[in-house]
Amino acid sequence: MRRLPASVIDVYGAGTLVALALGGLLIALLGALLPAGWAARTRTATALRTE
């Protein structure tokens, strides 16, 4: 089996990967807060009528 050169595999260091993962989680959390807030303020009967 052929092995890939290290320059192909070692693109990011461990610190950069952790920072990217945390940044992705933060973006996902912030993107979910606005719709969650709208849903929390919506009355149940109104939400059920629109479905």
PDB file of N, CA and C in Angstrom:
ATOM      1  N   MET A   1       0.849  -1.183   0.000  1.00  0.00           N
ATOM      2  CA  MET A   1       0.000   0.000   0.000  1.00  0.00           C
ATOM      3  C   MET A   1       0.890   1.241   0.000  1.00  0.00           C
ATOM      4  N   ARG A   2       0.531   2.208  -0.808  1.00  0.00           N
ATOM      5  CA  ARG A   2       1.305   3.449  -0.881  1.00  0.00           C
ATOM      6  C   ARG A   2       0.905   4.383   0.245  1.00  0.00           C
ATOM      7  N   ARG A   3       1.856   5.071   0.768  1.00  0.00           N
ATOM      8  CA  ARG A   3       1.604   6.018   1.847  1.00  0.00           C
ATOM      9  C   ARG A   3       1.651   7.432   1.278  1.00  0.00           C
ATOM     10  N   LEU A   4       0.777   8.271   1.802  1.00  0.00           N
ATOM     11  CA  LEU A   4       0.760   9.673   1.386  1.00  0.00           C
ATOM     12  C   LEU A   4       1.912  10.414   2.048  1.00  0.00           C
ATOM     13  N   PRO A   5       2.471  11.392   1.364  1.00  0.00           N
ATOM     14  CA  PRO A   5       3.536  12.173   1.991  1.00  0.00           C
ATOM     15  C   PRO A   5       2.996  12.994   3.169  1.00  0.00           C
ATOM     16  N   ALA A   6       3.858  13.306   4.096  1.00  0.00           N
ATOM     17  CA  ALA A   6       3.456  14.049   5.291  1.00  0.00           C
ATOM     18  C   ALA A   6       2.902  15.424   4.943  1.00  0.00           C
ATOM     19  N   SER A   7       3.372  16.024   3.859  1.00  0.00           N
ATOM     20  CA  SER A   7       2.885  17.352   3.483  1.00  0.00           C
ATOM     21  C   SER A   7       1.412  17.332   3.081  1.00  0.00           C
ATOM     22  N   VAL A   8       0.890  16.178   2.706  1.00  0.00           N
ATOM     23  CA  VAL A   8      -0.521  16.059   2.343  1.00  0.00           C
ATOM     24  C   VAL A   8      -1.373  15.840   3.594  1.00  0.00           C
ATOM     25  N   ILE A   9      -0.857  15.089   4.542  1.00  0.00           N
ATOM     26  CA  ILE A   9      -1.627  14.724   5.731  1.00  0.00           C
ATOM     27  C   ILE A   9      -1.544  15.800   6.815  1.00  0.00           C
ATOM     28  N   ASP A  10      -0.371  16.343   7.058  1.00  0.00           N
ATOM     29  CA  ASP A  10      -0.163  17.299   8.143  1.00  0.00           C
ATOM     30  C   ASP A  10      -0.452  18.722   7.667  1.00  0.00           C
ATOM     31  N   VAL A  11      -1.730  19.029   7.496  1.00  0.00           N
ATOM     32  CA  VAL A  11      -2.112  20.353   7.001  1.00  0.00           C
ATOM     33  C   VAL A  11      -2.263  21.332   8.163  1.00  0.00           C
ATOM     34  N   TYR A  12      -2.952  20.916   9.210  1.00  0.00           N
ATOM     35  CA  TYR A  12      -3.185  21.766  10.374  1.00  0.00           C
ATOM     36  C   TYR A  12      -2.605  21.103  11.611  1.00  0.00           C
ATOM     37  N   GLY A  13      -2.136  21.934  12.526  1.00  0.00           N
ATOM     38  CA  GLY A  13      -1.648  21.417  13.800  1.00  0.00           C
ATOM     39  C   GLY A  13      -2.807  21.152  14.738  1.00  0.00           C
ATOM     40  N   ALA A  14      -2.511  20.533  15.863  1.00  0.00           N
ATOM     41  CA  ALA A  14      -3.559  20.182  16.832  1.00  0.00           C
ATOM     42  C   ALA A  14      -4.253  21.427  17.387  1.00  0.00           C
ATOM     43  N   GLY A  15      -3.491  22.475  17.674  1.00  0.00           N
ATOM     44  CA  GLY A  15      -4.093  23.702  18.206  1.00  0.00           C
ATOM     45  C   GLY A  15      -5.050  24.349  17.216  1.00  0.00           C
ATOM     46  N   THR A  16      -4.675  24.341  15.957  1.00  0.00           N
ATOM     47  CA  THR A  16      -5.538  24.922  14.924  1.00  0.00           C
ATOM     48  C   THR A  16      -6.806  24.100  14.754  1.00  0.00           C
ATOM     49  N   LEU A  17      -6.678  22.770  14.809  1.00  0.00           N
ATOM     50  CA  LEU A  17      -7.865  21.925  14.687  1.00  0.00           C
ATOM     51  C   LEU A  17      -8.835  22.147  15.841  1.00  0.00           C
ATOM     52  N   VAL A  18      -8.314  22.303  17.046  1.00  0.00           N
ATOM     53  CA  VAL A  18      -9.175  22.564  18.205  1.00  0.00           C
ATOM     54  C   VAL A  18      -9.864  23.915  18.045  1.00  0.00           C
ATOM     55  N   ALA A  19      -9.120  24.925  17.599  1.00  0.00           N
ATOM     56  CA  ALA A  19      -9.706  26.250  17.403  1.00  0.00           C
ATOM     57  C   ALA A  19     -10.788  26.220  16.324  1.00  0.00           C
ATOM     58  N   LEU A  20     -10.556  25.499  15.248  1.00  0.00           N
ATOM     59  CA  LEU A  20     -11.561  25.390  14.184  1.00  0.00           C
ATOM     60  C   LEU A  20     -12.813  24.660  14.678  1.00  0.00           C
ATOM     61  N   ALA A  21     -12.621  23.601  15.461  1.00  0.00           N
ATOM     62  CA  ALA A  21     -13.769  22.861  15.995  1.00  0.00           C
ATOM     63  C   ALA A  21     -14.584  23.735  16.943  1.00  0.00           C
ATOM     64  N   LEU A  22     -13.913  24.457  17.827  1.00  0.00           N
ATOM     65  CA  LEU A  22     -14.633  25.338  18.751  1.00  0.00           C
ATOM     66  C   LEU A  22     -15.324  26.484  18.014  1.00  0.00           C
ATOM     67  N   GLY A  23     -14.669  27.012  16.993  1.00  0.00           N
ATOM     68  CA  GLY A  23     -15.284  28.067  16.191  1.00  0.00           C
ATOM     69  C   GLY A  23     -16.529  27.569  15.478  1.00  0.00           C
ATOM     70  N   GLY A  24     -16.474  26.348  14.949  1.00  0.00           N
ATOM     71  CA  GLY A  24     -17.647  25.769  14.295  1.00  0.00           C
ATOM     72  C   GLY A  24     -18.802  25.566  15.258  1.00  0.00           C
ATOM     73  N   LEU A  25     -18.480  25.100  16.460  1.00  0.00           N
ATOM     74  CA  LEU A  25     -19.533  24.936  17.467  1.00  0.00           C
ATOM     75  C   LEU A  25     -20.145  26.269  17.870  1.00  0.00           C
ATOM     76  N   LEU A  26     -19.318  27.286  17.999  1.00  0.00           N
ATOM     77  CA  LEU A  26     -19.815  28.614  18.365  1.00  0.00           C
ATOM     78  C   LEU A  26     -20.720  29.177  17.274  1.00  0.00           C
ATOM     79  N   ILE A  27     -20.323  29.017  16.019  1.00  0.00           N
ATOM     80  CA  ILE A  27     -21.148  29.503  14.909  1.00  0.00           C
ATOM     81  C   ILE A  27     -22.480  28.769  14.876  1.00  0.00           C
ATOM     82  N   ALA A  28     -22.458  27.447  15.089  1.00  0.00           N
ATOM     83  CA  ALA A  28     -23.698  26.667  15.096  1.00  0.00           C
ATOM     84  C   ALA A  28     -24.609  27.097  16.245  1.00  0.00           C
ATOM     85  N   LEU A  29     -24.028  27.341  17.406  1.00  0.00           N
ATOM     86  CA  LEU A  29     -24.815  27.764  18.571  1.00  0.00           C
ATOM     87  C   LEU A  29     -25.457  29.124  18.326  1.00  0.00           C
ATOM     88  N   LEU A  30     -24.682  30.063  17.822  1.00  0.00           N
ATOM     89  CA  LEU A  30     -25.225  31.395  17.564  1.00  0.00           C
ATOM     90  C   LEU A  30     -26.282  31.359  16.462  1.00  0.00           C
ATOM     91  N   GLY A  31     -26.085  30.503  15.473  1.00  0.00           N
ATOM     92  CA  GLY A  31     -27.068  30.386  14.397  1.00  0.00           C
ATOM     93  C   GLY A  31     -28.363  29.741  14.847  1.00  0.00           C
ATOM     94  N   ALA A  32     -28.327  28.958  15.918  1.00  0.00           N
ATOM     95  CA  ALA A  32     -29.532  28.293  16.412  1.00  0.00           C
ATOM     96  C   ALA A  32     -30.276  29.127  17.436  1.00  0.00           C
ATOM     97  N   LEU A  33     -29.625  30.103  18.041  1.00  0.00           N
ATOM     98  CA  LEU A  33     -30.279  30.872  19.099  1.00  0.00           C
ATOM     99  C   LEU A  33     -31.450  31.710  18.596  1.00  0.00           C
ATOM    100  N   LEU A  34     -31.318  32.330  17.452  1.00  0.00           N
ATOM    101  CA  LEU A  34     -32.387  33.191  16.944  1.00  0.00           C
ATOM    102  C   LEU A  34     -33.656  32.395  16.632  1.00  0.00           C
ATOM    103  N   PRO A  35     -33.606  31.316  15.845  1.00  0.00           N
ATOM    104  CA  PRO A  35     -34.836  30.547  15.626  1.00  0.00           C
ATOM    105  C   PRO A  35     -35.388  29.921  16.907  1.00  0.00           C
ATOM    106  N   ALA A  36     -34.520  29.544  17.820  1.00  0.00           N
ATOM    107  CA  ALA A  36     -34.994  28.971  19.081  1.00  0.00           C
ATOM    108  C   ALA A  36     -35.732  30.023  19.892  1.00  0.00           C
ATOM    109  N   GLY A  37     -35.251  31.233  19.872  1.00  0.00           N
ATOM    110  CA  GLY A  37     -35.943  32.313  20.570  1.00  0.00           C
ATOM    111  C   GLY A  37     -37.306  32.590  19.980  1.00  0.00           C
ATOM    112  N   TRP A  38     -37.382  32.576  18.638  1.00  0.00           N
ATOM    113  CA  TRP A  38     -38.687  32.767  17.993  1.00  0.00           C
ATOM    114  C   TRP A  38     -39.640  31.651  18.371  1.00  0.00           C
ATOM    115  N   ALA A  39     -39.151  30.424  18.379  1.00  0.00           N
ATOM    116  CA  ALA A  39     -40.012  29.286  18.703  1.00  0.00           C
ATOM    117  C   ALA A  39     -40.471  29.340  20.151  1.00  0.00           C
ATOM    118  N   ALA A  40     -39.617  29.787  21.031  1.00  0.00           N
ATOM    119  CA  ALA A  40     -39.988  29.857  22.445  1.00  0.00           C
ATOM    120  C   ALA A  40     -41.061  30.908  22.697  1.00  0.00           C
ATOM    121  N   ARG A  41     -41.066  31.970  21.902  1.00  0.00           N
ATOM    122  CA  ARG A  41     -42.054  33.036  22.093  1.00  0.00           C
ATOM    123  C   ARG A  41     -43.373  32.759  21.374  1.00  0.00           C
ATOM    124  N   THR A  42     -43.388  31.793  20.477  1.00  0.00           N
ATOM    125  CA  THR A  42     -44.604  31.502  19.722  1.00  0.00           C
ATOM    126  C   THR A  42     -45.588  30.744  20.595  1.00  0.00           C
ATOM    127  N   ARG A  43     -46.832  31.148  20.542  1.00  0.00           N
ATOM    128  CA  ARG A  43     -47.870  30.461  21.314  1.00  0.00           C
ATOM    129  C   ARG A  43     -48.113  29.087  20.675  1.00  0.00           C
ATOM    130  N   THR A  44     -48.417  28.122  21.502  1.00  0.00           N
ATOM    131  CA  THR A  44     -48.584  26.726  21.033  1.00  0.00           C
ATOM    132  C   THR A  44     -49.718  26.611  20.028  1.00  0.00           C
ATOM    133  N   ALA A  45     -50.821  27.234  20.292  1.00  0.00           N
ATOM    134  CA  ALA A  45     -51.972  27.135  19.382  1.00  0.00           C
ATOM    135  C   ALA A  45     -51.643  27.752  18.020  1.00  0.00           C
ATOM    136  N   THR A  46     -50.918  28.839  18.014  1.00  0.00           N
ATOM    137  CA  THR A  46     -50.533  29.481  16.756  1.00  0.00           C
ATOM    138  C   THR A  46     -49.592  28.569  15.961  1.00  0.00           C
ATOM    139  N   ALA A  47     -48.655  27.977  16.642  1.00  0.00           N
ATOM    140  CA  ALA A  47     -47.713  27.086  15.973  1.00  0.00           C
ATOM    141  C   ALA A  47     -48.411  25.868  15.392  1.00  0.00           C
ATOM    142  N   LEU A  48     -49.362  25.332  16.121  1.00  0.00           N
ATOM    143  CA  LEU A  48     -50.070  24.150  15.623  1.00  0.00           C
ATOM    144  C   LEU A  48     -50.985  24.494  14.456  1.00  0.00           C
ATOM    145  N   ARG A  49     -51.546  25.691  14.432  1.00  0.00           N
ATOM    146  CA  ARG A  49     -52.413  26.086  13.333  1.00  0.00           C
ATOM    147  C   ARG A  49     -51.639  26.282  12.034  1.00  0.00           C
ATOM    148  N   THR A  50     -50.382  26.685  12.115  1.00  0.00           N
ATOM    149  CA  THR A  50     -49.610  26.945  10.913  1.00  0.00           C
ATOM    150  C   THR A  50     -49.050  25.671  10.275  1.00  0.00           C
ATOM    151  N   GLU A  51     -49.184  24.550  10.937  1.00  0.00           N
ATOM    152  CA  GLU A  51     -48.645  23.300  10.387  1.00  0.00           C
ATOM    153  C   GLU A  51     -49.606  22.634   9.461  1.00  0.00           C
TER     154      GLU A  51
END
